[in-house]
CSV table of C-alpha atoms in Angstrom, one decimal:
chain,number,residue,atom,x,y,z
L,135,HIS,CA,16.9,6.6,5.4
L,136,LEU,CA,15.4,9.2,7.8
L,137,ASP,CA,16.2,12.8,6.9
L,138,PRO,CA,19.0,13.9,9.3
L,139,SER,CA,17.9,17.5,9.0
L,140,HIS,CA,14.3,16.8,10.1
L,141,PRO,CA,13.8,18.3,13.6
L,142,THR,CA,12.2,15.2,15.1
L,143,VAL,CA,13.3,12.1,13.1
L,144,GLY,CA,16.9,13.5,12.6
L,145,PRO,CA,17.8,12.8,16.3
L,146,ILE,CA,16.1,9.4,16.0
L,147,ARG,CA,18.4,8.6,13.2
L,148,LEU,CA,21.4,9.7,15.3
L,149,ASP,CA,20.3,7.3,18.1
L,150,TRP,CA,20.1,4.5,15.6
L,151,GLU,CA,23.5,5.1,14.2
L,152,ALA,CA,24.9,5.3,17.7
L,153,GLY,CA,23.6,1.8,18.4
L,154,ARG,CA,20.7,2.8,20.5
L,155,HIS,CA,18.3,0.7,18.4
L,156,VAL,CA,15.5,0.0,20.8
L,157,LYS,CA,15.3,3.7,21.9
L,158,ALA,CA,15.3,4.8,18.2
L,159,ALA,CA,12.6,2.3,17.3
L,160,ASN,CA,10.4,3.2,20.2
L,161,ALA,CA,10.8,6.9,19.4
L,162,LEU,CA,9.9,6.4,15.7
L,163,VAL,CA,6.7,4.5,16.6
L,164,HIS,CA,5.8,7.2,19.1
L,165,TYR,CA,6.3,9.9,16.5
L,166,PHE,CA,4.2,8.2,13.8
L,167,ASP,CA,1.5,7.2,16.4
L,168,ARG,CA,0.9,10.8,17.0
L,169,LYS,CA,1.4,12.3,13.6
L,170,ALA,CA,-1.7,13.6,11.8
L,171,PHE,CA,-2.1,13.3,8.1
L,172,PRO,CA,-5.1,14.8,6.2
L,173,LEU,CA,-6.7,11.6,4.7
L,174,GLU,CA,-9.2,13.7,2.8
L,175,VAL,CA,-6.5,14.5,0.2
L,176,LEU,CA,-6.5,10.8,-0.8
L,177,GLU,CA,-9.0,9.0,-3.0
L,178,PRO,CA,-11.9,8.2,-0.8
L,179,ILE,CA,-12.6,4.5,0.0
L,180,SER,CA,-16.0,3.0,-0.8
L,181,PHE,CA,-16.9,0.2,1.6
L,182,HIS,CA,-19.1,-2.8,0.7
L,183,PRO,CA,-22.6,-2.6,2.1
L,184,ASP,CA,-22.1,-6.0,3.6
L,185,LEU,CA,-18.7,-5.2,5.0
L,186,ILE,CA,-18.9,-6.9,8.4
L,187,ASN,CA,-20.0,-10.3,6.9
L,188,HIS,CA,-17.2,-10.0,4.3
L,189,MET,CA,-14.6,-9.3,7.0
L,190,GLU,CA,-15.9,-12.2,9.1
L,191,ALA,CA,-15.3,-14.4,6.1
L,192,ALA,CA,-11.8,-12.8,5.8
L,193,LEU,CA,-11.0,-14.0,9.3
L,194,GLU,CA,-11.2,-17.5,7.7
L,195,ASP,CA,-8.9,-16.4,4.8
L,196,ARG,CA,-11.9,-16.2,2.5
L,197,PHE,CA,-12.0,-13.2,0.3
L,198,HIS,CA,-14.4,-11.7,-2.3
L,199,LEU,CA,-12.7,-10.1,-5.3
L,200,LEU,CA,-13.8,-9.7,-8.9
L,201,GLU,CA,-17.2,-11.2,-7.9
L,202,ASP,CA,-15.5,-14.4,-6.9
L,203,TRP,CA,-15.2,-15.9,-3.4
L,204,GLU,CA,-11.9,-17.7,-2.9
L,205,THR,CA,-10.2,-19.2,0.2
L,206,VAL,CA,-6.5,-18.4,0.1
L,207,PRO,CA,-4.5,-21.4,1.3
L,208,ARG,CA,-1.9,-21.3,4.0
L,209,MET,CA,1.7,-22.3,3.2
L,210,THR,CA,4.8,-23.4,5.2
L,211,GLY,CA,4.8,-21.7,8.6
L,212,GLY,CA,1.2,-20.6,8.3
L,213,ARG,CA,1.7,-17.8,5.9
L,214,LEU,CA,-0.9,-16.9,3.3
L,215,ASP,CA,-0.2,-17.8,-0.4
L,216,TRP,CA,-0.3,-14.2,-1.7
L,217,ALA,CA,0.3,-15.5,-5.3
L,218,HIS,CA,-2.9,-17.6,-5.1
L,219,ARG,CA,-4.9,-17.2,-8.4
L,220,GLY,CA,-8.1,-19.1,-7.3
L,221,ASP,CA,-9.9,-22.0,-8.9
L,222,ARG,CA,-9.8,-20.3,-12.3
L,223,GLU,CA,-6.0,-19.6,-12.2
L,224,ASP,CA,-6.9,-15.9,-12.8
L,225,LYS,CA,-3.9,-13.6,-12.4
L,226,GLU,CA,-6.2,-10.7,-12.2
L,227,TRP,CA,-7.7,-12.1,-9.0
L,228,ALA,CA,-4.2,-12.4,-7.5
L,229,TRP,CA,-3.3,-8.9,-8.6
L,230,MET,CA,-6.5,-7.6,-6.8
L,231,LEU,CA,-5.6,-9.5,-3.7
L,232,ASN,CA,-2.2,-7.7,-3.6
L,233,ARG,CA,-3.8,-4.3,-3.9
L,234,HIS,CA,-4.7,-4.8,-0.2
L,235,ASP,CA,-8.2,-3.4,-0.2
L,236,LEU,CA,-8.6,-5.9,2.6
L,237,PHE,CA,-6.6,-3.7,5.0
L,238,PRO,CA,-8.8,-0.6,5.1
L,239,ASP,CA,-11.9,-2.9,5.2
L,240,LEU,CA,-10.5,-4.7,8.3
L,241,ALA,CA,-9.7,-1.3,9.9
L,242,GLU,CA,-13.3,-0.1,9.2
L,243,ALA,CA,-14.8,-3.3,10.6
L,244,TYR,CA,-12.8,-2.8,13.7
L,245,ARG,CA,-14.0,0.8,14.0
L,246,ARG,CA,-17.6,-0.2,13.6
L,247,THR,CA,-17.6,-3.2,15.9
L,248,GLY,CA,-14.7,-2.9,18.3
L,249,ASN,CA,-14.1,-6.6,17.7
L,250,PRO,CA,-10.3,-7.2,18.3
L,251,ALA,CA,-10.3,-10.1,15.9
L,252,PHE,CA,-10.4,-7.7,13.0
L,253,ARG,CA,-7.5,-5.7,14.4
L,254,ASN,CA,-5.5,-8.8,15.1
L,255,TYR,CA,-6.0,-10.3,11.7
L,256,LEU,CA,-5.1,-7.0,10.0
L,257,ASN,CA,-1.8,-6.9,11.8
L,258,GLU,CA,-1.1,-10.6,11.2
L,259,VAL,CA,-1.7,-10.5,7.4
L,260,TRP,CA,0.1,-7.2,6.9
L,261,GLN,CA,3.2,-8.4,8.7
L,262,ASP,CA,2.8,-11.7,6.8
L,263,TRP,CA,2.8,-9.9,3.4
L,264,ILE,CA,5.8,-7.7,4.2
L,265,LEU,CA,7.9,-10.5,5.6
L,266,ASN,CA,7.1,-13.0,2.9
L,267,SER,CA,7.1,-10.7,-0.2
L,268,PRO,CA,10.7,-9.5,-0.5
L,269,TYR,CA,11.2,-6.5,-2.8
L,270,PRO,CA,12.9,-7.8,-6.0
L,271,ASP,CA,14.4,-4.4,-6.9
L,272,ARG,CA,13.7,-4.9,-10.7
L,273,LEU,CA,10.9,-4.6,-13.2
L,274,THR,CA,8.6,-7.5,-12.5
L,275,PHE,CA,5.1,-8.7,-13.3
L,276,SER,CA,4.8,-10.7,-10.2
L,277,VAL,CA,1.4,-10.4,-8.4
L,278,GLN,CA,3.1,-8.9,-5.3
L,279,TRP,CA,5.4,-6.4,-7.0
L,280,ARG,CA,3.9,-5.4,-10.4
L,281,ALA,CA,4.2,-1.6,-10.5
L,282,LEU,CA,0.5,-1.0,-10.8
L,283,GLU,CA,-0.2,-3.1,-7.6
L,284,VAL,CA,2.5,-1.2,-5.8
L,285,ALA,CA,0.8,2.0,-6.8
L,286,ARG,CA,-2.8,1.0,-6.0
L,287,ARG,CA,-2.1,-0.3,-2.5
L,288,MET,CA,-0.3,3.0,-1.7
L,289,LEU,CA,-3.2,5.1,-3.1
L,290,ASN,CA,-6.1,3.0,-1.7
L,291,ALA,CA,-4.9,1.1,1.3
L,292,TRP,CA,-1.5,1.6,3.0
L,293,VAL,CA,-1.5,5.3,3.6
L,294,HIS,CA,-5.1,5.3,4.6
L,295,VAL,CA,-4.6,2.7,7.3
L,296,PHE,CA,-1.1,3.9,8.4
L,297,TYR,CA,-2.6,7.3,9.4
L,298,ASP,CA,-5.9,5.9,10.7
L,299,GLN,CA,-6.7,7.3,14.1
L,300,SER,CA,-8.4,4.2,15.5
L,301,ASN,CA,-5.2,2.6,17.0
L,302,VAL,CA,-5.4,-0.3,14.5
L,303,LEU,CA,-1.6,-1.0,14.2
L,304,ASP,CA,0.8,-2.7,16.5
L,305,PRO,CA,4.3,-1.2,16.9
L,306,GLN,CA,5.9,-4.1,15.0
L,307,THR,CA,3.5,-3.6,12.1
L,308,ARG,CA,4.1,0.1,11.9
L,309,LEU,CA,7.9,-0.3,11.8
L,310,LEU,CA,7.7,-3.0,9.1
L,311,ILE,CA,5.4,-0.7,7.0
L,312,LEU,CA,7.9,2.1,7.2
L,313,ALA,CA,10.7,-0.2,6.0
L,314,SER,CA,8.5,-1.5,3.2
L,315,VAL,CA,7.3,2.0,2.2
L,316,LEU,CA,11.0,2.7,1.2
L,317,ASP,CA,10.9,-0.3,-1.1
L,318,HIS,CA,7.6,0.8,-2.6
L,319,GLY,CA,9.0,4.3,-3.2
L,320,ASP,CA,12.1,2.8,-4.9
L,321,ALA,CA,9.9,0.5,-7.0
L,322,LEU,CA,7.8,3.5,-8.2
L,323,ARG,CA,10.8,5.6,-8.9
L,324,GLU,CA,13.0,3.0,-10.6
L,325,HIS,CA,10.8,0.2,-12.0
L,326,ALA,CA,7.6,1.7,-13.3
L,327,SER,CA,5.6,0.7,-16.4
L,328,PHE,CA,8.0,1.6,-19.2
L,329,TRP,CA,5.1,1.6,-21.8
L,330,GLY,CA,3.4,4.6,-20.1
L,331,GLY,CA,-0.4,4.8,-20.3
L,332,ASN,CA,-2.7,5.0,-17.4
L,333,HIS,CA,-0.6,2.6,-15.4
L,334,LEU,CA,2.2,5.2,-15.4
L,335,ILE,CA,-0.1,8.0,-14.2
L,336,SER,CA,-1.2,5.9,-11.3
L,337,GLU,CA,2.3,4.9,-10.4
L,338,LYS,CA,3.7,8.4,-10.4
L,339,LEU,CA,0.7,9.7,-8.5
L,340,ALA,CA,1.4,7.0,-5.9
L,341,LEU,CA,5.0,8.1,-5.6
L,342,LEU,CA,3.9,11.7,-5.2
L,343,THR,CA,1.5,10.6,-2.5
L,344,LEU,CA,4.3,8.9,-0.6
L,345,THR,CA,6.3,12.1,-0.6
L,346,PHE,CA,3.5,14.0,1.1
L,347,ALA,CA,2.7,11.2,3.5
L,348,PHE,CA,6.3,10.5,4.4
L,349,PRO,CA,8.4,13.6,4.0
L,350,GLU,CA,10.6,12.3,6.8
L,351,PHE,CA,12.6,10.1,4.4
L,352,VAL,CA,15.7,11.7,2.9
L,353,ASP,CA,14.7,10.6,-0.6
L,354,SER,CA,11.2,12.3,-0.5
L,355,GLY,CA,12.3,15.6,-2.0
L,356,GLU,CA,13.9,14.0,-5.0
L,357,TRP,CA,10.9,11.6,-5.4
L,358,GLN,CA,8.5,14.5,-5.3
L,359,ALA,CA,10.3,16.6,-8.0
L,360,TYR,CA,10.6,13.6,-10.2
L,361,ALA,CA,6.9,12.5,-9.7
L,362,ILE,CA,5.6,16.0,-10.5
L,363,LYS,CA,7.7,16.2,-13.7
L,364,GLN,CA,6.5,12.7,-14.8
L,365,VAL,CA,2.8,13.3,-14.0
L,366,SER,CA,2.8,16.7,-15.7
L,367,SER,CA,4.4,15.2,-18.8
L,368,GLN,CA,1.9,12.3,-18.9
L,369,LEU,CA,-1.1,14.5,-18.5
L,370,MET,CA,0.1,16.6,-21.5
L,371,SER,CA,0.6,13.5,-23.6
L,372,GLN,CA,-2.3,11.3,-22.6
L,373,PHE,CA,-5.2,13.8,-22.7
L,374,TYR,CA,-6.9,15.5,-25.7
L,375,PRO,CA,-7.1,19.3,-25.6
L,376,ASP,CA,-10.8,19.1,-24.6
L,377,GLY,CA,-9.9,17.1,-21.4
L,378,SER,CA,-10.9,13.6,-22.6
L,379,TYR,CA,-8.5,10.8,-21.8
L,380,LYS,CA,-7.2,9.2,-24.9
L,381,GLU,CA,-8.2,5.7,-24.0
L,382,LEU,CA,-11.8,6.9,-24.4
L,383,SER,CA,-13.2,4.6,-21.7
L,384,ASN,CA,-16.1,5.7,-19.5
L,385,HIS,CA,-14.2,4.0,-16.7
L,386,TYR,CA,-11.0,6.0,-17.1
L,387,GLN,CA,-12.8,9.3,-17.6
C-alpha cells in the first residue's frame, strides 16, 4: 500500500514486491525512525498530575479511567482482555480503554524517568492490541473497533507516539502500527457513524489527520479529499450561523 511514486518509499515497495522482504522492512523502519512530523498541529495531550504513579500501576495492568480503577485480566497466551468492562460491566469504561490514552502516558513516563519498564510495557501492550484485535471491516459497535474509538486513538494517541522523538518504539511495533493504520484509515473511510453528529466530525478529522501523518500510503490522497469534503459539509450542517454547536453543550463548544 506504499505509494509507488513516492521518492523514498516507492523503491521500498519495489524491494518488497521483488521478494526482498527483510531489506524492505528494515528500510521502512529506518525511514519512519527518522521522519519528523509537527506534533504541534495535533490536539495537545494533558497528562495526569500523578502520571508516574498511574503508570506504575499500569505496569500491573491496573488502569484509571472514568474515575474508576480496574485491573484488566490476562487471557489465553497472556494477552490483555481489551473488551473488559470492569466490575460494573460498563461499556463506556471499555471504550475509554480502547482509545489508548495509556500509550502517550507510558511514553511520557519513559521520557521523564528513563525507566525501560515503561517503554517495554508500551511496546508489549501495543503489539498485543494489534495482534489480538483483528479489523472486522464492517460497521461495528465493538469496544475495539467502534468508529469513534478508531478516531480518538488516532487523534489523541497513535500519531503522537508514532512520531515521538524519544525512541519509544521497537521496530516490530512500528511495522505493526503501519499495517494497522491502513485498517484504521479504511474503517474511517468506509464504516463511519452513519447518523452523523459530533461522532462523524471526529471520525473525519481523524481520517484527515492520517493523510497528513502518512502521505506515503497510496490511498492518502483520496482519503484527504473525501475527509475535507465530509468535514466541510458537517461543519455547515452542525453549527448555527453564530458559531454555536447545535448540541448546545458546554463540553462540545
